[in-house]
mmCIF file of C-alpha atoms (C1' of nucleotides) in Angstrom:
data_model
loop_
_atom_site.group_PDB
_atom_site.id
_atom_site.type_symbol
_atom_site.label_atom_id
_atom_site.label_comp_id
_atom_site.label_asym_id
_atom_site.label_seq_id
_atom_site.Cartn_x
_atom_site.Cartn_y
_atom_site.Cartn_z
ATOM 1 C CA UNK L 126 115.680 95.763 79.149
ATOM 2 C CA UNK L 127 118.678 95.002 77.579
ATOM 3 C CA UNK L 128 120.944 92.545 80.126
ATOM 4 C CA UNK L 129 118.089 92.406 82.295
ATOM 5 C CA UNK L 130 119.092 89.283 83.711
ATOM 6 C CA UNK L 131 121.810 90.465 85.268
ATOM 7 C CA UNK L 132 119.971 93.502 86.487
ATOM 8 C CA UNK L 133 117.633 91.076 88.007
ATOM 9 C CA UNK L 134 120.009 88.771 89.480
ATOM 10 C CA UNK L 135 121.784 92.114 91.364
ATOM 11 C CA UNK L 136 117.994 93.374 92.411
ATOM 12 C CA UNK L 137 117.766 90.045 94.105
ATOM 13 C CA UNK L 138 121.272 90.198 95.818
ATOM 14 C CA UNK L 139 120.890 93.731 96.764
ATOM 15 C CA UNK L 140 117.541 92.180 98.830
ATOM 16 C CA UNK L 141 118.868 89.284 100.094
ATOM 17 C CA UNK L 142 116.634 87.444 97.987
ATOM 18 C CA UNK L 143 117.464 84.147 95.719
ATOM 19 C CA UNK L 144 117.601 83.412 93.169
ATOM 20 C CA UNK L 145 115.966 80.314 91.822
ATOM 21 C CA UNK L 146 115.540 78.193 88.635
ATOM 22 C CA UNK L 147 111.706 78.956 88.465
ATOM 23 C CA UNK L 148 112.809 82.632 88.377
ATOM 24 C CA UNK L 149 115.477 82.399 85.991
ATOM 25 C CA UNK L 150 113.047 80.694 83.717
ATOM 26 C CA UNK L 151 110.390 82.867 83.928
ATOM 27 C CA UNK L 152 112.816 85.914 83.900
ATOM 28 C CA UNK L 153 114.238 84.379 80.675
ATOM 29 C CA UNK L 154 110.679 83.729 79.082
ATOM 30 C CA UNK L 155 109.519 87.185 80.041
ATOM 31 C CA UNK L 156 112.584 88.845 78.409
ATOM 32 C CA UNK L 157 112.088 86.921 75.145
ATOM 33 C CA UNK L 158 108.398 88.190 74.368
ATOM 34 C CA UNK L 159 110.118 91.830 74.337
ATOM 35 C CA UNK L 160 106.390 92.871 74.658
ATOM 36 C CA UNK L 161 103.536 93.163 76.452
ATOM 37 C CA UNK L 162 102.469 89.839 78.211
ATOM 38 C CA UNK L 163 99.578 88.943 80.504
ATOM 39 C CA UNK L 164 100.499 86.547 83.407
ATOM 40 C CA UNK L 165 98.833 83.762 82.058
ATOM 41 C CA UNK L 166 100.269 83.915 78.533
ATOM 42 C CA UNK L 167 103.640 83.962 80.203
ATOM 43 C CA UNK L 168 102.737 80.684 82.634
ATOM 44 C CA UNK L 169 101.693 79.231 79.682
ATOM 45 C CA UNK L 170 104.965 79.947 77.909
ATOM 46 C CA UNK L 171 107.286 78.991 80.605
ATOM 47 C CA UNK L 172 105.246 75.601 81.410
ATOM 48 C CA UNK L 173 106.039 74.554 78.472
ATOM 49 C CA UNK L 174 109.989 73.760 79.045
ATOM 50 C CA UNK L 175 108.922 73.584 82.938
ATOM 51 C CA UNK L 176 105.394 72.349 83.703
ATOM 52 C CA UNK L 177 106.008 72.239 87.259
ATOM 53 C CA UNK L 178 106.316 76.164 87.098
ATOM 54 C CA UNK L 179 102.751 77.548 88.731
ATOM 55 C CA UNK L 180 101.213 80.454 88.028
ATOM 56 C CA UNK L 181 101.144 81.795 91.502
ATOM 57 C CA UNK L 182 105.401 81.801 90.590
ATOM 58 C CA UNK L 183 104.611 83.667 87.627
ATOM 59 C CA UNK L 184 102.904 86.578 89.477
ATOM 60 C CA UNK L 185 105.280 86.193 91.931
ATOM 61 C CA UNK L 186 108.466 86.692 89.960
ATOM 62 C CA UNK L 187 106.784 89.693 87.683
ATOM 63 C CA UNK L 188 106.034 91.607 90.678
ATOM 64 C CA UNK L 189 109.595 91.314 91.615
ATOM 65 C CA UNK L 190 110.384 92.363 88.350
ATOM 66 C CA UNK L 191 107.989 95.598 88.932
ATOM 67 C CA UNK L 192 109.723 96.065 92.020
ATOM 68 C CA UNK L 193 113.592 96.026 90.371
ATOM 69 C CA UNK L 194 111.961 98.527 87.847
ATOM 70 C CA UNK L 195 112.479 95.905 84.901
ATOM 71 C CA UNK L 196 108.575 95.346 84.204
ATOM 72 C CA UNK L 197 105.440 97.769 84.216
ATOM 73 C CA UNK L 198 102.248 97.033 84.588
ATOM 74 C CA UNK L 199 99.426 98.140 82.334
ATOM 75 C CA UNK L 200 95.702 97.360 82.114
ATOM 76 C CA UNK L 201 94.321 97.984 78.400
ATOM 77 C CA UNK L 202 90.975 96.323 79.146
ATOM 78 C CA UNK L 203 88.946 95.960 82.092
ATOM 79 C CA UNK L 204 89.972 92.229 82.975
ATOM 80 C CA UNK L 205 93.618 91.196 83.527
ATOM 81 C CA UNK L 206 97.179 93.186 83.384
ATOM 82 C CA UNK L 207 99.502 93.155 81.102
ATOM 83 C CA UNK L 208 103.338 93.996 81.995
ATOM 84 C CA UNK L 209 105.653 94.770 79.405
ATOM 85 C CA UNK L 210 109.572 94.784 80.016
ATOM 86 C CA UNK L 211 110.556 98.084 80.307
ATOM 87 C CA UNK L 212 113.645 99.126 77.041
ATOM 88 C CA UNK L 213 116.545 101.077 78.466
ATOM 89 C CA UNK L 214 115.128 104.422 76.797
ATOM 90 C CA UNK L 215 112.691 106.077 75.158
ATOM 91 C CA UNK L 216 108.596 105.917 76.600
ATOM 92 C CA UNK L 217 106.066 104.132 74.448
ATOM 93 C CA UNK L 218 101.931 104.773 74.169
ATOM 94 C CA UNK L 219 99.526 102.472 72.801
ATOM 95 C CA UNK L 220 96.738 102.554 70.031
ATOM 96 C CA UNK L 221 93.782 99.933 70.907
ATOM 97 C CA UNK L 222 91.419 98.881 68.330
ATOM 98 C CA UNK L 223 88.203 98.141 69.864
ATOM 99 C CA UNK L 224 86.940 95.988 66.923
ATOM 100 C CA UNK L 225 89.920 93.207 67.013
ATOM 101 C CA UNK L 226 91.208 94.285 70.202
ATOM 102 C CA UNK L 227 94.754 94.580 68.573
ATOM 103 C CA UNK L 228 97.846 96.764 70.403
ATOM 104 C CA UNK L 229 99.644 98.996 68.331
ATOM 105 C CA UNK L 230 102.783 101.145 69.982
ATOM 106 C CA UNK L 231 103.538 104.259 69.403
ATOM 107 C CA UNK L 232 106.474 106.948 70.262
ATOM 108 C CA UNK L 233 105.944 110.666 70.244
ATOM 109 C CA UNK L 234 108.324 112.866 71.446
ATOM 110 C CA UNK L 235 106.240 115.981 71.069
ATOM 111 C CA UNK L 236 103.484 115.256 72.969
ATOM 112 C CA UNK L 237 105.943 114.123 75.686
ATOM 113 C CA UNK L 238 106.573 117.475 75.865
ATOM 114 C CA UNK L 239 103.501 118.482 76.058
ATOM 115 C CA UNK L 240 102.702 116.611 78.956
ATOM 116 C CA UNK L 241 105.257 117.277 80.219
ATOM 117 C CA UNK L 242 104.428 121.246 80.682
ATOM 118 C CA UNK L 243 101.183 120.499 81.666
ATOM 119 C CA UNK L 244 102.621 118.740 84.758
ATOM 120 C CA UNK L 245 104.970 121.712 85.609
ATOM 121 C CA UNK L 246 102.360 123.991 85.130
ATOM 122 C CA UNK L 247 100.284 122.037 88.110
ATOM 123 C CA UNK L 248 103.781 122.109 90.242
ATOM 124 C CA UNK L 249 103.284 117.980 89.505
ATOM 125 C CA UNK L 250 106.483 116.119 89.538
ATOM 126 C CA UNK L 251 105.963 113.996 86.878
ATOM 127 C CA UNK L 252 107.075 110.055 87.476
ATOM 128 C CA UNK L 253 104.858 108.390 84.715
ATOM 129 C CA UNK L 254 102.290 108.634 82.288
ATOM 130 C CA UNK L 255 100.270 106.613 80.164
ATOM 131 C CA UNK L 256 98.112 107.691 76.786
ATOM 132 C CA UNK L 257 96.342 105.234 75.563
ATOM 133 C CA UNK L 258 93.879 105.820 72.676
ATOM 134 C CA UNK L 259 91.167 103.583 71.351
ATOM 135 C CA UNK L 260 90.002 103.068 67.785
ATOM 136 C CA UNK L 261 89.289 101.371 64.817
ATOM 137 C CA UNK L 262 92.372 100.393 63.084
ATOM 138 C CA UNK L 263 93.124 100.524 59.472
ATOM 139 C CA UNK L 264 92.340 96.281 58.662
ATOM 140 C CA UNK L 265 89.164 97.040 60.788
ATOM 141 C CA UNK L 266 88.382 99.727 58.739
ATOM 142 C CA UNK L 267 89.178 98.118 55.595
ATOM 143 C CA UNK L 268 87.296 95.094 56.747
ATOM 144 C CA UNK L 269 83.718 96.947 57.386
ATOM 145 C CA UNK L 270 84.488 97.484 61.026
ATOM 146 C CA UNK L 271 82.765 94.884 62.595
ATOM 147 C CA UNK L 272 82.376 94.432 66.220
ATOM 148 C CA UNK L 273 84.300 91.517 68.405
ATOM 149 C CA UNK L 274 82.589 90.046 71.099
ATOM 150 C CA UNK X 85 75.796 115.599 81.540
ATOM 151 C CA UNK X 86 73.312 119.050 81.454
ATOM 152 C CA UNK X 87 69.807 117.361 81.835
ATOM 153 C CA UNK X 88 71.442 114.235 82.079
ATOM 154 C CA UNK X 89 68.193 112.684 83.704
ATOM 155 C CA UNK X 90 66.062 113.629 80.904
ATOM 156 C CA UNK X 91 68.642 112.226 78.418
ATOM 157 C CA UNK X 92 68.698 109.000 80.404
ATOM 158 C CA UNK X 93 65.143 108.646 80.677
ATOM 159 C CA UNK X 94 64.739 109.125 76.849
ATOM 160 C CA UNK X 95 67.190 106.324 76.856
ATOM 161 C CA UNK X 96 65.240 104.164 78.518
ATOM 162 C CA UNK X 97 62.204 104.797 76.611
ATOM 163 C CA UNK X 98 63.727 104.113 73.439
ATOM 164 C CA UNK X 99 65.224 100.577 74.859
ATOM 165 C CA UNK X 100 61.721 99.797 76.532
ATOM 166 C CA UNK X 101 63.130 100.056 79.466
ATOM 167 C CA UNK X 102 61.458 100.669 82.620
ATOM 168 C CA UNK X 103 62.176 103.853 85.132
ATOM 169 C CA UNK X 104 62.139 102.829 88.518
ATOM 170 C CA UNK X 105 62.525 105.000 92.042
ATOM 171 C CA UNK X 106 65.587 103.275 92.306
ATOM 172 C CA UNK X 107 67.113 104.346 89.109
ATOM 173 C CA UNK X 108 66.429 107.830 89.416
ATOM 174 C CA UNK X 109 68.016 108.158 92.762
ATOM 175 C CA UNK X 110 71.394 106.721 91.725
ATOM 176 C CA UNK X 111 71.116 108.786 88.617
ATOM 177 C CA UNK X 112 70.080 111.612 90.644
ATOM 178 C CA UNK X 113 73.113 111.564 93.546
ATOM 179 C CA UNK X 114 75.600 110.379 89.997
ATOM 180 C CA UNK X 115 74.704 113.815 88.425
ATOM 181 C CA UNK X 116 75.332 115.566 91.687
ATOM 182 C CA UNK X 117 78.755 114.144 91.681
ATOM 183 C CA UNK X 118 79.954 115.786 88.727
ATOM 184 C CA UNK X 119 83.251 114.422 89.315
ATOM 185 C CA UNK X 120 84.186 111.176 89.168
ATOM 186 C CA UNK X 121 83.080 108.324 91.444
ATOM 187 C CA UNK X 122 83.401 104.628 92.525
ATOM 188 C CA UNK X 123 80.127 102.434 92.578
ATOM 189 C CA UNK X 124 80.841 101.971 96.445
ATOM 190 C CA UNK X 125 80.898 105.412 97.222
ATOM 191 C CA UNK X 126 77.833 106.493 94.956
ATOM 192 C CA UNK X 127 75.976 103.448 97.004
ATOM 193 C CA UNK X 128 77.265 104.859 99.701
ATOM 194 C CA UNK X 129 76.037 108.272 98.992
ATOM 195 C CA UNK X 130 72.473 106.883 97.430
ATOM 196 C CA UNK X 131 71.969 104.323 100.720
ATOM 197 C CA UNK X 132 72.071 107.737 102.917
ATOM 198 C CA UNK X 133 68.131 108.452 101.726
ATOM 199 C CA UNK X 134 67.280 105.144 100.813
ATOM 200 C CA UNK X 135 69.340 102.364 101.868
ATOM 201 C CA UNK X 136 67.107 99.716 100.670
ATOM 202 C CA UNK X 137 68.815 100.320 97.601
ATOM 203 C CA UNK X 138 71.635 97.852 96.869
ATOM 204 C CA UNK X 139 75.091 97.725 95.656
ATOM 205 C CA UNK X 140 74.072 95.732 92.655
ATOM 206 C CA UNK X 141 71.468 98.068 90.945
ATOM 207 C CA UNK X 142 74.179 100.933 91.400
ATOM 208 C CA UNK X 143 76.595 98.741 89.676
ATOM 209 C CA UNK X 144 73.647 98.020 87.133
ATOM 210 C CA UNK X 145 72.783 101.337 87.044
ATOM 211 C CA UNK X 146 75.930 102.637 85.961
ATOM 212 C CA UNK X 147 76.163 100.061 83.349
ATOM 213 C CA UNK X 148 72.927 101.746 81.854
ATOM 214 C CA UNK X 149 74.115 105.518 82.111
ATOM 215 C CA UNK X 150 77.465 104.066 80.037
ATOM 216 C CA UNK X 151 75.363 102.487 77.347
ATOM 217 C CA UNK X 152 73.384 105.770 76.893
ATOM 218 C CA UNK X 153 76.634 108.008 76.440
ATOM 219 C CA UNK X 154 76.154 109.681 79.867
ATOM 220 C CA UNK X 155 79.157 107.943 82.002
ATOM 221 C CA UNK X 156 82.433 106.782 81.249
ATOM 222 C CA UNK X 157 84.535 104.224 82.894
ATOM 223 C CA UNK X 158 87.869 105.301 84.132
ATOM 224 C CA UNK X 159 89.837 102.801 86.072
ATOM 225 C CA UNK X 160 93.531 104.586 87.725
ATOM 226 C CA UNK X 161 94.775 102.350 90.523
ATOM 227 C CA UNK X 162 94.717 98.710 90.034
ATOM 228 C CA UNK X 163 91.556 98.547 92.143
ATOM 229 C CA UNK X 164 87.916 99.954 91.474
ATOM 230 C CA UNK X 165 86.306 101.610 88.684
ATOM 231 C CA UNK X 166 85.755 105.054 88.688
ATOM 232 C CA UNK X 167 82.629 106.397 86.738
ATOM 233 C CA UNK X 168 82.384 109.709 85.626
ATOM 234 C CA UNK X 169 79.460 111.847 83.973
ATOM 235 C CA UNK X 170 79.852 112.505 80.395
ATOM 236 C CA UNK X 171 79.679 116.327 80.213
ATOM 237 C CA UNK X 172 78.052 117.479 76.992
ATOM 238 C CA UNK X 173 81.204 119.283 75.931
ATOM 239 C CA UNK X 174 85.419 119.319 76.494
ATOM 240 C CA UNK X 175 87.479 116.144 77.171
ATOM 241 C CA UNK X 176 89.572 115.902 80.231
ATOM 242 C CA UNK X 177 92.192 114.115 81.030
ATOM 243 C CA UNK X 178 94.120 113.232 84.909
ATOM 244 C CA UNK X 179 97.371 114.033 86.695
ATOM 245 C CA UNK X 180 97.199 111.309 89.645
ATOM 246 C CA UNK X 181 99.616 112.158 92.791
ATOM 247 C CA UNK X 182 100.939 109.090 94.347
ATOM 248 C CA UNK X 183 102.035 109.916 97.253
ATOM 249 C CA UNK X 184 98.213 111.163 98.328
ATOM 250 C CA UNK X 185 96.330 109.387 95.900
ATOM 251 C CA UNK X 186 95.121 112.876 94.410
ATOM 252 C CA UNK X 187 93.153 113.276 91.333
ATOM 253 C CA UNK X 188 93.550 116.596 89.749
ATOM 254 C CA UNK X 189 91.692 117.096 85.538
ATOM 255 C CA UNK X 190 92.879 119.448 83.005
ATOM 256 C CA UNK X 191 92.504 119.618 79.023
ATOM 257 C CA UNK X 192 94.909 120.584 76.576
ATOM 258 C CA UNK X 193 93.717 120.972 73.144
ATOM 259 C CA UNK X 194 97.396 120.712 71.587
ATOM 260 C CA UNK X 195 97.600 117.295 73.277
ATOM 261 C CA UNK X 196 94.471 116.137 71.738
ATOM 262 C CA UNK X 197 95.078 117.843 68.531
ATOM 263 C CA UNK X 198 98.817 115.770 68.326
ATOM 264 C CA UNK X 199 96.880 112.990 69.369
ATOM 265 C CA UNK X 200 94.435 113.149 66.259
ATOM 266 C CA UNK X 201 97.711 113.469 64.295
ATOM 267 C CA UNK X 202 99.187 110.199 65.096
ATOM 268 C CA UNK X 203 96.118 108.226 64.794
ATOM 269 C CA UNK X 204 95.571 109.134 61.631
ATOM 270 C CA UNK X 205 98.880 108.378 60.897
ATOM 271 C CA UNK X 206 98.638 104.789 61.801
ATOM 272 C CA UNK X 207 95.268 104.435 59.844
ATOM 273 C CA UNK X 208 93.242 104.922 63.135
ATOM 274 C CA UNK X 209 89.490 105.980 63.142
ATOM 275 C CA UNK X 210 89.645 107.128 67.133
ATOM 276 C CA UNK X 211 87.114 106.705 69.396
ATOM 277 C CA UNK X 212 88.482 107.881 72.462
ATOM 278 C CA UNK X 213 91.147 108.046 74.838
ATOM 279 C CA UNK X 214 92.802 108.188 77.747
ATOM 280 C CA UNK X 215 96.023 110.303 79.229
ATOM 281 C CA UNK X 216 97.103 109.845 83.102
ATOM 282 C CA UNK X 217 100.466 111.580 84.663
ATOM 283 C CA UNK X 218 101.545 109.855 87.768
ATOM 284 C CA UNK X 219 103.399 112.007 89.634
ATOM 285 C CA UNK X 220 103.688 113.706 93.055
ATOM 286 C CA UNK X 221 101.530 116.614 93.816
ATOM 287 C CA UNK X 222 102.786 120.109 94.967
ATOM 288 C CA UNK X 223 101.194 119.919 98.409
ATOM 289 C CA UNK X 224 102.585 116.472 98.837
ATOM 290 C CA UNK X 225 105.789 117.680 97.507
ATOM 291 C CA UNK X 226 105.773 120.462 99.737
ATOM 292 C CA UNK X 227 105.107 118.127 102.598
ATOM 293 C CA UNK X 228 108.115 116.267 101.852
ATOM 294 C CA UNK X 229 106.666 113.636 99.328
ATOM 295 C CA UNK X 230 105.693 111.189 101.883
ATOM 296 C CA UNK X 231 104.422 107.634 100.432
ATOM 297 C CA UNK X 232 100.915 106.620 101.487
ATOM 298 C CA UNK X 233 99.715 103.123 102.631
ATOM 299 C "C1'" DA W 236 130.599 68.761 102.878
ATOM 300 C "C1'" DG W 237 127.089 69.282 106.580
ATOM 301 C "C1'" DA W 238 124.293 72.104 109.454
ATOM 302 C "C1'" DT W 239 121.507 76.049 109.840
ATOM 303 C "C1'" DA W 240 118.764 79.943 108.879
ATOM 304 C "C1'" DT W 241 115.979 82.010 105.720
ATOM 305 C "C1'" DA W 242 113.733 82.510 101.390
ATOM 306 C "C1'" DT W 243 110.793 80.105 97.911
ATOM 307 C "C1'" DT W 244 107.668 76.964 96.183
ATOM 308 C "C1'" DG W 245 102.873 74.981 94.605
ATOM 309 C "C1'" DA W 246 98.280 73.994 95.979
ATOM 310 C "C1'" DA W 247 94.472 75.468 97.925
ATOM 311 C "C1'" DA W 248 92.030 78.881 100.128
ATOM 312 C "C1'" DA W 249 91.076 83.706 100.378
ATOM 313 C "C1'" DC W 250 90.416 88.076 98.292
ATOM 314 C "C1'" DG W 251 87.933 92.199 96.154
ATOM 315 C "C1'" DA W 252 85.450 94.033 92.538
ATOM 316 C "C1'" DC W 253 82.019 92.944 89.841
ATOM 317 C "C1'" DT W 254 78.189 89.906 87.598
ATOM 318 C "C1'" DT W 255 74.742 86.460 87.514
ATOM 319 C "C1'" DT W 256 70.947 83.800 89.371
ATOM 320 C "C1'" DC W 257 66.617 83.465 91.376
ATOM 321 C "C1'" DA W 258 62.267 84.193 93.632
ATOM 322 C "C1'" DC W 259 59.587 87.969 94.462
ATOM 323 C "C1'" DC W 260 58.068 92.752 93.213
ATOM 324 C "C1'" DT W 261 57.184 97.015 90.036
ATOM 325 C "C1'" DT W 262 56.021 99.225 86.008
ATOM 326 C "C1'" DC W 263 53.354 100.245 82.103
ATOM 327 C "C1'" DA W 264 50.595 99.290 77.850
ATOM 328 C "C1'" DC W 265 46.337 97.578 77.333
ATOM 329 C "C1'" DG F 227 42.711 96.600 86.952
ATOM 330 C "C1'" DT F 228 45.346 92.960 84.584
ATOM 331 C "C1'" DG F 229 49.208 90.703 82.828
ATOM 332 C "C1'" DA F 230 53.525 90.482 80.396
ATOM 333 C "C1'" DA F 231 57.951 92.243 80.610
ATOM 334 C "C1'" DG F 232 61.334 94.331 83.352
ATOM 335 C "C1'" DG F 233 63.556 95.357 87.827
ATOM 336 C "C1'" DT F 234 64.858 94.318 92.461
ATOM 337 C "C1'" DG F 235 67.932 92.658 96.579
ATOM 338 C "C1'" DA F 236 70.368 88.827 98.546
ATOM 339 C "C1'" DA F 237 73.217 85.329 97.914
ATOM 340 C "C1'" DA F 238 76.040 82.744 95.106
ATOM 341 C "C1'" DG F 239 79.291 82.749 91.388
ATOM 342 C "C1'" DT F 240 83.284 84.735 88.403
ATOM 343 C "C1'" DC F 241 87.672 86.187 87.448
ATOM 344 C "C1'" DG F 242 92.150 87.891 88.090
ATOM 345 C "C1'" DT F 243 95.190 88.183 91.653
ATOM 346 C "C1'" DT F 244 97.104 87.540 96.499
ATOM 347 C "C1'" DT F 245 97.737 85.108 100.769
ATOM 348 C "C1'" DT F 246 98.445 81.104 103.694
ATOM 349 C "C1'" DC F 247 100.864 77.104 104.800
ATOM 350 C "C1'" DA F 248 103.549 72.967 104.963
ATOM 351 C "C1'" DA F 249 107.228 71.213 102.306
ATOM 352 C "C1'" DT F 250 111.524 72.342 99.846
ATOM 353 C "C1'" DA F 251 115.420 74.823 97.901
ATOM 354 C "C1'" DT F 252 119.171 78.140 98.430
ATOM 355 C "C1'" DA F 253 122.850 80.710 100.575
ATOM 356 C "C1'" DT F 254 125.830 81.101 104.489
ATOM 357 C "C1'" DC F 255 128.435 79.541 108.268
ATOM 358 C "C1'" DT F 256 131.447 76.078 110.186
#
DNA sequence: AGATATATTGAAAACGACTTTCACCTTCAC
DNA sequence: GTGAAGGTGAAAGTCGTTTTCAATATATCT
């Protein structure tokens, strides 16, 4: 999401939407955190320079985002989303440890490819995937793997 | 999920736990499924012989057949949970279409074997996991990948 | 700049899926 | 059978998210 202001600002123009200070700030806020984000961890974020910025803004403006392709929603746990901003290039997975609920990202170019042929095989035109796996990671492990929650 | 009643029975048992009429008709109609399956629709389907039985002891129902091992909780669009039965053997994973909202399973044991690969490589014990393709089916594609709702 | 049309805002209410509460009802070990 | 421990359905409550609505800001036209 490199310059994804200005990618923003033309998704709005291209709508005949505006654009607005409490977008710009989110926009900016969301940018900065160059990873995955709920909506209330961003809210929180942005109120702190502008307190008058609601949540309901915050949704708002990320589903814009969604919509100009510049944000993707993901759901890791059963409660709320997460959207990350989406990087020029290359696709990234996730590793989830269930015992400290940490998110580790991942790249893998050969199982990309994989998938890939699956799809074809199943005459699937393939728009996007998601592998998520869940575990115990290595501190976990280290520390006895005990449970959160 | 082959004698998945008996298994969840025994389950029950060992957690002094009581088996009720209710339970064993949503575990009864859940097994007949064999595919996966929303809470609604399994009331739905249970409520057709005996609609006394209500939404919530489905939903606590499934709960139940997840803490013995015999359902898993899959969750695609940003809606409802789907449950499906744990078969004894042979993970699958999804390709979803979105134009028809299509849910079509396959396996691929070089997937999960590159899978394994990079866990360990990050110092992951894994659990489980998780692999949906979004994508447009080939009927849908044939039909000129119209957009549902 | 001022007027005008249209989009945007925050607060509160509504939403949908799911969970909890509660008073009554089963189940099962004795 | 009896009684303690669980289970039940209905209604109310949660929680994340969306919608409604009256007030306000922005872009465009003059």
């Amino acid at each position: 999401m490199v310059g994804g202001e200005e990618a923003f600002q033309a998704y709005l123009g291209r709508r005949g939407l505006k654009k607005t200070r409490q977008r710009d700030a989110i926009v900016r806020e969301f940018v900065k955190a160059r990873r995955h984000i709920t909506a209330e961890d961003l809210h929180r974020t942005v109120a702190r320079r502008h307190p008058a910025i609601g949540l309901v803004t915050v949704y708002r403006t990320l589903r814009l985002l969604e919509g100009a392709g510049l944000a993707k929603e993901r759901r890791f746990g059963k409660t709320e989303s997460c959207y990350e901003p989406v990087l020029g290039v290359g696709h990234h997975d996730h590793l989830i440890c269930t015992a400290c609920g940490g998110i580790f990202e991942f790249e893998n170019v050969e199982i990309e490819g994989l998938q890939d042929r699956v799809a074809s095989q199943h005459g699937f035109l393939i728009q996007d995937h998601k592998l998520e796996m869940y575990g115990i990671c290595r501190e976990c492990r280290k520390r006895g793997e005990r449970r959160r929650r």
